[in-house]
């Protein structure tokens, strides 16, 4: 059964870079059938899509975050990563990684999800 | 990038049916059959309930169903149960090759 697990610092200072890694187990990140995505849930707000990556490195980003986001993939470690720079308190959220389908559904739905990791931005 | 519009809250009694709406635009919900729905209990990760407007993943109860009309998608939960109390989110593919979610709906089972 495919499982995803987020890891990274739980506290980041304002103006610094948030870095998270998602480790995939029970399946290969190099599968041509899937994309891999990052989604966040700010406190008291709704889900926000951050971006998706294909094993080849092709990426799609949220327009509102595109200038600050980089998503990368390491197929040798079966991991993909998120970097968000110049963070502010507004970036405080639970960050999830998840798998999305390739093909007809345009990576539009996510299953399964990691358990999520809370990242707080504070000095 | 505006989120899809959902009601902040809905409620229903056990055994009843409820419907949660998700309103987008002709650039997302209205133009594509790529609408999904998620259930999230407190402290847990979201769980996929519906994809591609009407499809249920294996293991999801047939009490959950999806539909779409114009720019509005809907999730219907029939035979409401106490365990259905949770937050529900819709999502959609958008014409600029991005994905957008709704603001979420809190379902209370009375």
GROMACS .gro file of C-alpha atoms in nm, chain B:
model
  110
  124UNK     CA    1  -0.633   3.276  -0.769
  125UNK     CA    2  -0.985   3.269  -0.623
  126UNK     CA    3  -1.095   2.956  -0.446
  127UNK     CA    4  -1.409   2.768  -0.535
  128UNK     CA    5  -1.709   2.879  -0.328
  129UNK     CA    6  -1.860   2.646  -0.070
  130UNK     CA    7  -2.107   2.714   0.211
  131UNK     CA    8  -1.926   2.754   0.540
  132UNK     CA    9  -2.151   2.508   0.715
  133UNK     CA   10  -2.435   2.264   0.665
  134UNK     CA   11  -2.619   2.043   0.909
  135UNK     CA   12  -2.854   1.749   0.909
  136UNK     CA   13  -3.004   1.482   1.131
  137UNK     CA   14  -2.907   1.115   1.123
  138UNK     CA   15  -3.070   0.935   0.833
  139UNK     CA   16  -3.132   1.252   0.634
  140UNK     CA   17  -2.961   1.358   0.311
  141UNK     CA   18  -2.759   1.675   0.270
  142UNK     CA   19  -2.599   1.843  -0.028
  143UNK     CA   20  -2.288   2.061  -0.033
  144UNK     CA   21  -2.240   2.293  -0.328
  145UNK     CA   22  -1.915   2.403  -0.489
  146UNK     CA   23  -1.936   2.698  -0.728
  147UNK     CA   24  -1.660   2.785  -0.970
  148UNK     CA   25  -1.637   2.946  -1.311
  149UNK     CA   26  -1.633   2.852  -1.677
  150UNK     CA   27  -1.254   2.819  -1.643
  151UNK     CA   28  -1.272   2.534  -1.393
  152UNK     CA   29  -1.586   2.354  -1.272
  153UNK     CA   30  -1.792   2.466  -1.571
  154UNK     CA   31  -1.550   2.354  -1.837
  155UNK     CA   32  -1.405   2.030  -1.702
  156UNK     CA   33  -1.525   1.702  -1.554
  157UNK     CA   34  -1.232   1.707  -1.313
  158UNK     CA   35  -1.404   1.791  -0.985
  159UNK     CA   36  -1.307   1.603  -0.670
  160UNK     CA   37  -1.436   1.594  -0.312
  161UNK     CA   38  -1.252   1.525   0.015
  162UNK     CA   39  -1.354   1.452   0.373
  163UNK     CA   40  -1.133   1.566   0.658
  164UNK     CA   41  -1.180   1.476   1.022
  165UNK     CA   42  -0.997   1.686   1.285
  166UNK     CA   43  -0.628   1.602   1.305
  167UNK     CA   44  -0.643   1.369   1.005
  168UNK     CA   45  -0.537   1.398   0.643
  169UNK     CA   46  -0.803   1.464   0.380
  170UNK     CA   47  -0.962   1.152   0.230
  171UNK     CA   48  -1.069   1.135  -0.135
  172UNK     CA   49  -1.443   1.072  -0.166
  173UNK     CA   50  -1.523   1.155  -0.529
  174UNK     CA   51  -1.312   1.219  -0.840
  175UNK     CA   52  -1.399   1.324  -1.193
  176UNK     CA   53  -1.736   1.462  -1.068
  177UNK     CA   54  -1.909   1.129  -1.004
  178UNK     CA   55  -1.656   0.852  -0.948
  179UNK     CA   56  -1.605   0.688  -0.607
  180UNK     CA   57  -1.271   0.530  -0.519
  181UNK     CA   58  -1.278   0.172  -0.401
  182UNK     CA   59  -1.381   0.154  -0.036
  183UNK     CA   60  -1.583   0.477  -0.026
  184UNK     CA   61  -1.943   0.429   0.081
  185UNK     CA   62  -2.210   0.461  -0.188
  186UNK     CA   63  -2.385   0.705   0.047
  187UNK     CA   64  -2.154   0.965  -0.107
  188UNK     CA   65  -2.235   1.084  -0.458
  189UNK     CA   66  -2.129   1.371  -0.681
  190UNK     CA   67  -2.287   1.569  -0.962
  191UNK     CA   68  -2.236   1.885  -1.163
  192UNK     CA   69  -2.454   2.141  -1.336
  193UNK     CA   70  -2.297   2.434  -1.514
  194UNK     CA   71  -2.041   2.603  -1.291
  195UNK     CA   72  -2.163   2.429  -0.974
  196UNK     CA   73  -2.068   2.084  -0.849
  197UNK     CA   74  -2.244   1.911  -0.561
  198UNK     CA   75  -2.170   1.641  -0.307
  199UNK     CA   76  -2.468   1.455  -0.164
  200UNK     CA   77  -2.447   1.243   0.149
  201UNK     CA   78  -2.746   1.018   0.203
  202UNK     CA   79  -2.839   0.831   0.520
  203UNK     CA   80  -2.640   1.075   0.731
  204UNK     CA   81  -2.440   0.915   1.012
  205UNK     CA   82  -2.264   1.064   1.313
  206UNK     CA   83  -1.925   0.967   1.166
  207UNK     CA   84  -1.995   1.190   0.863
  208UNK     CA   85  -1.941   1.497   1.080
  209UNK     CA   86  -1.627   1.649   0.927
  210UNK     CA   87  -1.497   1.919   0.695
  211UNK     CA   88  -1.556   1.870   0.322
  212UNK     CA   89  -1.358   2.026   0.039
  213UNK     CA   90  -1.407   2.034  -0.335
  214UNK     CA   91  -1.130   2.072  -0.590
  215UNK     CA   92  -1.110   2.128  -0.964
  216UNK     CA   93  -0.868   2.145  -1.251
  217UNK     CA   94  -0.844   2.493  -1.401
  218UNK     CA   95  -0.775   2.602  -1.758
  219UNK     CA   96  -0.436   2.755  -1.668
  220UNK     CA   97  -0.310   2.404  -1.579
  221UNK     CA   98  -0.352   2.458  -1.208
  222UNK     CA   99  -0.568   2.305  -0.936
  223UNK     CA  100  -0.801   2.501  -0.711
  224UNK     CA  101  -0.982   2.400  -0.392
  225UNK     CA  102  -1.291   2.530  -0.218
  226UNK     CA  103  -1.287   2.704   0.118
  227UNK     CA  104  -1.437   2.403   0.291
  228UNK     CA  105  -1.773   2.318   0.448
  229UNK     CA  106  -1.822   2.204   0.805
  230UNK     CA  107  -2.089   1.936   0.831
  231UNK     CA  108  -2.265   1.903   1.165
  232UNK     CA  109  -2.475   1.596   1.235
  233UNK     CA  110  -2.745   1.706   1.478
   0.00000   0.00000   0.00000
